[in-house]
C-alpha positions as YAML, in Angstrom:
chain: A
units: angstrom
residues:
- id: 1
  name: ASN
  ca: [-78.03, 78.47, 161.23]
- id: 2
  name: HIS
  ca: [-76.43, 78.14, 157.80]
- id: 3
  name: ALA
  ca: [-79.18, 76.54, 155.79]
- id: 4
  name: THR
  ca: [-81.23, 77.09, 152.66]
- id: 5
  name: SER
  ca: [-84.94, 76.33, 152.48]
- id: 6
  name: THR
  ca: [-86.42, 74.91, 149.30]
- id: 7
  name: GLY
  ca: [-89.98, 74.54, 148.05]
- id: 8
  name: ASN
  ca: [-92.69, 75.54, 150.49]
- id: 9
  name: ALA
  ca: [-90.60, 75.02, 153.64]
- id: 10
  name: SER
  ca: [-91.63, 77.83, 155.95]
- id: 11
  name: SER
  ca: [-90.63, 79.31, 159.26]
- id: 12
  name: THR
  ca: [-93.47, 79.63, 161.75]
- id: 13
  name: THR
  ca: [-94.03, 80.61, 165.36]
- id: 14
  name: ASP
  ca: [-97.66, 79.48, 165.72]
- id: 15
  name: GLN
  ca: [-96.75, 75.76, 165.38]
- id: 16
  name: ALA
  ca: [-93.30, 75.86, 167.00]
- id: 17
  name: LYS
  ca: [-92.02, 73.75, 169.85]
- id: 18
  name: PHE
  ca: [-89.41, 76.42, 170.74]
- id: 19
  name: GLY
  ca: [-89.58, 79.91, 169.24]
- id: 20
  name: ARG
  ca: [-89.73, 79.07, 165.52]
- id: 21
  name: SER
  ca: [-90.12, 75.78, 163.66]
- id: 22
  name: GLY
  ca: [-89.88, 74.67, 160.07]
- id: 23
  name: GLY
  ca: [-93.18, 73.88, 158.41]
- id: 24
  name: PHE
  ca: [-93.22, 71.17, 155.73]
- id: 25
  name: ASP
  ca: [-96.19, 70.12, 153.59]
- id: 26
  name: GLY
  ca: [-94.85, 66.71, 152.51]
- id: 27
  name: SER
  ca: [-94.45, 67.75, 148.89]
- id: 28
  name: GLY
  ca: [-91.12, 69.04, 147.63]
- id: 29
  name: ASP
  ca: [-89.87, 71.15, 150.52]
- id: 30
  name: TRP
  ca: [-86.79, 70.75, 152.71]
- id: 31
  name: ILE
  ca: [-83.93, 72.63, 154.33]
- id: 32
  name: ASP
  ca: [-80.50, 72.05, 152.81]
- id: 33
  name: ILE
  ca: [-77.78, 71.85, 155.49]
- id: 34
  name: ASP
  ca: [-74.86, 70.82, 153.26]
- id: 35
  name: THR
  ca: [-72.70, 73.51, 154.88]
- id: 36
  name: ILE
  ca: [-72.30, 71.23, 157.94]
- id: 37
  name: ASN
  ca: [-70.89, 68.26, 155.98]
- id: 38
  name: THR
  ca: [-67.24, 69.02, 156.74]
- id: 39
  name: ASP
  ca: [-68.02, 69.46, 160.45]
- id: 40
  name: ILE
  ca: [-69.65, 66.06, 160.95]
- id: 41
  name: ASN
  ca: [-67.74, 63.32, 162.76]
- id: 42
  name: ILE
  ca: [-69.02, 60.20, 161.05]
- id: 43
  name: ASN
  ca: [-67.17, 57.96, 163.55]
- id: 44
  name: ALA
  ca: [-69.08, 59.19, 166.61]
- id: 45
  name: GLY
  ca: [-71.97, 61.58, 166.77]
- id: 46
  name: THR
  ca: [-75.58, 62.42, 167.47]
- id: 47
  name: ILE
  ca: [-78.40, 63.75, 165.35]
- id: 48
  name: SER
  ca: [-81.65, 64.85, 166.88]
- id: 49
  name: GLY
  ca: [-84.64, 67.05, 166.39]
- id: 50
  name: TRP
  ca: [-88.11, 67.79, 167.59]
- id: 51
  name: GLY
  ca: [-90.69, 66.67, 165.07]
- id: 52
  name: ARG
  ca: [-94.44, 66.64, 164.76]
- id: 53
  name: MET
  ca: [-96.00, 64.77, 161.86]
- id: 54
  name: ASP
  ca: [-99.39, 65.75, 160.55]
- id: 55
  name: ASN
  ca: [-100.30, 62.05, 160.40]
- id: 56
  name: TYR
  ca: [-98.13, 59.43, 162.12]
- id: 57
  name: ALA
  ca: [-100.16, 56.69, 160.41]
- id: 58
  name: SER
  ca: [-99.74, 58.22, 156.97]
- id: 59
  name: GLY
  ca: [-98.11, 55.19, 155.39]
- id: 60
  name: ALA
  ca: [-95.53, 57.44, 153.70]
- id: 61
  name: TYR
  ca: [-91.75, 57.69, 153.89]
- id: 62
  name: GLU
  ca: [-90.96, 60.98, 155.65]
- id: 63
  name: THR
  ca: [-87.41, 62.00, 156.59]
- id: 64
  name: LEU
  ca: [-86.69, 64.11, 159.67]
- id: 65
  name: VAL
  ca: [-82.95, 64.56, 159.02]
- id: 66
  name: ALA
  ca: [-80.40, 62.82, 156.79]
- id: 67
  name: LEU
  ca: [-76.63, 62.83, 156.34]
- id: 68
  name: TYR
  ca: [-75.88, 61.23, 152.98]
- id: 69
  name: LYS
  ca: [-72.75, 60.31, 151.03]
- id: 70
  name: ASP
  ca: [-74.12, 57.52, 148.84]
- id: 71
  name: ASN
  ca: [-76.44, 54.51, 149.17]
- id: 72
  name: ASP
  ca: [-73.73, 52.60, 151.08]
- id: 73
  name: ASN
  ca: [-72.91, 55.45, 153.49]
- id: 74
  name: ARG
  ca: [-75.75, 57.41, 155.14]
- id: 75
  name: ILE
  ca: [-77.21, 58.22, 158.54]
- id: 76
  name: TYR
  ca: [-80.83, 59.28, 159.00]
- id: 77
  name: ILE
  ca: [-84.03, 59.37, 161.05]
- id: 78
  name: GLU
  ca: [-87.06, 58.57, 158.94]
- id: 79
  name: HIS
  ca: [-90.70, 57.51, 159.18]
- id: 80
  name: TYR
  ca: [-91.31, 54.37, 157.10]
- id: 81
  name: THR
  ca: [-94.50, 53.41, 155.26]
- id: 82
  name: THR
  ca: [-95.27, 50.77, 157.89]
- id: 83
  name: ASN
  ca: [-95.67, 53.46, 160.60]
- id: 84
  name: ILE
  ca: [-92.19, 52.76, 161.91]
- id: 85
  name: MET
  ca: [-89.81, 55.56, 162.89]
- id: 86
  name: TYR
  ca: [-86.43, 54.29, 161.79]
- id: 87
  name: PHE
  ca: [-83.03, 55.32, 163.11]
- id: 88
  name: GLN
  ca: [-80.56, 54.09, 160.48]
- id: 89
  name: ASP
  ca: [-76.77, 53.92, 160.09]
- id: 90
  name: ILE
  ca: [-75.44, 52.51, 156.83]
- id: 91
  name: ALA
  ca: [-71.65, 52.51, 156.65]
- id: 92
  name: GLY
  ca: [-69.64, 50.67, 154.02]
- id: 93
  name: ALA
  ca: [-72.89, 48.93, 152.98]
- id: 94
  name: THR
  ca: [-73.35, 47.53, 156.53]
- id: 95
  name: ALA
  ca: [-76.85, 48.55, 157.59]
- id: 96
  name: LYS
  ca: [-77.85, 48.81, 161.24]
- id: 97
  name: GLY
  ca: [-81.11, 50.31, 162.38]
- id: 98
  name: ILE
  ca: [-83.68, 50.57, 165.11]
- id: 99
  name: GLY
  ca: [-87.35, 50.69, 164.16]
- id: 100
  name: ILE
  ca: [-90.11, 51.78, 166.55]
- id: 101
  name: ASP
  ca: [-93.87, 51.59, 165.88]
- id: 102
  name: VAL
  ca: [-95.28, 55.13, 166.04]
- id: 103
  name: SER
  ca: [-98.79, 54.48, 164.71]
- id: 104
  name: GLY
  ca: [-100.37, 55.62, 168.01]
- id: 105
  name: TYR
  ca: [-98.26, 58.78, 168.32]
- id: 106
  name: SER
  ca: [-99.46, 62.36, 168.06]
- id: 107
  name: GLY
  ca: [-98.01, 65.77, 168.81]
- id: 108
  name: TRP
  ca: [-94.37, 66.75, 169.26]
- id: 109
  name: HIS
  ca: [-91.65, 64.19, 169.99]
- id: 110
  name: HIS
  ca: [-87.89, 64.43, 170.38]
- id: 111
  name: TRP
  ca: [-86.12, 61.97, 168.06]
- id: 112
  name: LEU
  ca: [-82.43, 61.25, 168.67]
- id: 113
  name: MET
  ca: [-79.86, 58.74, 167.50]
- id: 114
  name: THR
  ca: [-76.26, 58.38, 168.51]
- id: 115
  name: TRP
  ca: [-73.50, 56.27, 166.99]
- id: 116
  name: ASP
  ca: [-69.98, 55.43, 168.03]
- id: 117
  name: ARG
  ca: [-67.91, 53.23, 165.74]
- id: 118
  name: THR
  ca: [-65.11, 52.79, 168.34]
- id: 119
  name: ALA
  ca: [-67.58, 51.59, 170.99]
- id: 120
  name: ASP
  ca: [-69.48, 49.81, 168.16]
- id: 121
  name: GLU
  ca: [-72.88, 51.13, 169.23]
- id: 122
  name: LEU
  ca: [-75.96, 52.65, 167.62]
- id: 123
  name: LYS
  ca: [-78.69, 53.85, 169.99]
- id: 124
  name: ALA
  ca: [-82.07, 55.52, 169.49]
- id: 125
  name: TYR
  ca: [-84.11, 57.68, 171.86]
- id: 126
  name: ILE
  ca: [-87.62, 59.08, 171.78]
- id: 127
  name: ASP
  ca: [-88.47, 61.82, 174.26]
- id: 128
  name: GLY
  ca: [-85.28, 61.12, 176.24]
- id: 129
  name: ALA
  ca: [-85.81, 57.39, 176.74]
- id: 130
  name: GLN
  ca: [-83.77, 54.77, 174.89]
- id: 131
  name: VAL
  ca: [-85.94, 52.73, 172.53]
- id: 132
  name: GLY
  ca: [-85.14, 49.42, 170.90]
- id: 133
  name: SER
  ca: [-81.94, 47.49, 171.46]
- id: 134
  name: THR
  ca: [-78.46, 48.94, 171.12]
- id: 135
  name: GLN
  ca: [-77.16, 47.85, 167.73]
- id: 136
  name: THR
  ca: [-73.59, 46.62, 167.27]
- id: 137
  name: GLY
  ca: [-71.56, 45.52, 164.27]
- id: 138
  name: LEU
  ca: [-71.44, 48.99, 162.70]
- id: 139
  name: GLY
  ca: [-69.61, 49.34, 159.41]
- id: 140
  name: THR
  ca: [-66.90, 51.79, 158.38]
- id: 141
  name: PHE
  ca: [-68.25, 54.99, 156.82]
- id: 142
  name: SER
  ca: [-66.36, 55.75, 153.62]
- id: 143
  name: GLY
  ca: [-65.67, 59.47, 153.10]
- id: 144
  name: ALA
  ca: [-67.80, 62.31, 154.41]
- id: 145
  name: PRO
  ca: [-71.43, 63.27, 153.82]
- id: 146
  name: VAL
  ca: [-72.02, 65.30, 150.65]
- id: 147
  name: ASP
  ca: [-75.74, 65.86, 150.99]
- id: 148
  name: SER
  ca: [-77.38, 66.69, 154.33]
- id: 149
  name: ALA
  ca: [-80.94, 67.88, 154.78]
- id: 150
  name: ILE
  ca: [-83.81, 68.46, 157.16]
- id: 151
  name: GLY
  ca: [-87.20, 67.26, 155.94]
- id: 152
  name: VAL
  ca: [-86.01, 65.07, 153.05]
- id: 153
  name: HIS
  ca: [-83.62, 62.20, 152.38]
- id: 154
  name: ALA
  ca: [-80.74, 63.19, 150.07]
- id: 155
  name: GLU
  ca: [-82.39, 65.95, 148.04]
- id: 156
  name: ASP
  ca: [-79.39, 66.57, 145.79]
- id: 157
  name: VAL
  ca: [-78.41, 62.96, 145.13]
- id: 158
  name: GLN
  ca: [-81.79, 61.19, 145.12]
- id: 159
  name: PRO
  ca: [-84.60, 63.76, 144.68]
- id: 160
  name: ALA
  ca: [-86.82, 61.12, 143.09]
- id: 161
  name: TRP
  ca: [-87.15, 59.36, 146.46]
- id: 162
  name: ASN
  ca: [-89.80, 61.93, 147.50]
- id: 163
  name: GLU
  ca: [-89.38, 61.25, 151.21]
- id: 164
  name: PHE
  ca: [-90.59, 64.67, 152.35]
- id: 165
  name: TRP
  ca: [-91.65, 65.40, 155.95]
- id: 166
  name: ASP
  ca: [-95.28, 66.42, 156.42]
- id: 167
  name: GLY
  ca: [-95.55, 68.46, 159.60]
- id: 168
  name: TYR
  ca: [-93.16, 70.55, 161.68]
- id: 169
  name: ILE
  ca: [-89.51, 70.24, 162.71]
- id: 170
  name: ASP
  ca: [-87.76, 72.25, 165.40]
- id: 171
  name: ASP
  ca: [-84.30, 72.40, 166.99]
- id: 172
  name: VAL
  ca: [-82.36, 69.98, 164.77]
...
């Protein structure tokens, strides 16, 4: 609830999954959620959101949500250029991720990832079902996130990445 929209990010009811959703045009708009950085437990947690892309086969990088400290410490859910939805944990430069082909997808989907460094597990879920294999061998996250956003990957630290969501996001 404590967020700042940037660019053309809009609030809409006509395209919402629940009540209102954020509308993103894939070009320079996001919602800054840096106010949550001090509340995030980087040792065990979950990030999730409902998302609907305008084109799942777009061939573009599009970030649903990202928690970012630096290139060696970040957690995010992102659509890759190869039509893969990627659930990624990079901690202390140790990268673990789960990639799922979404080229045949359409409409709204619930994207969720959970991590637990004590249990040494990273898991991904789409629409409530676990997808891919549980990843182990997680690294140690150094520090706390400094840049968290919905609809873009690290807008303050790496705005040149241009990984803007094109579609709608709800209930992150």
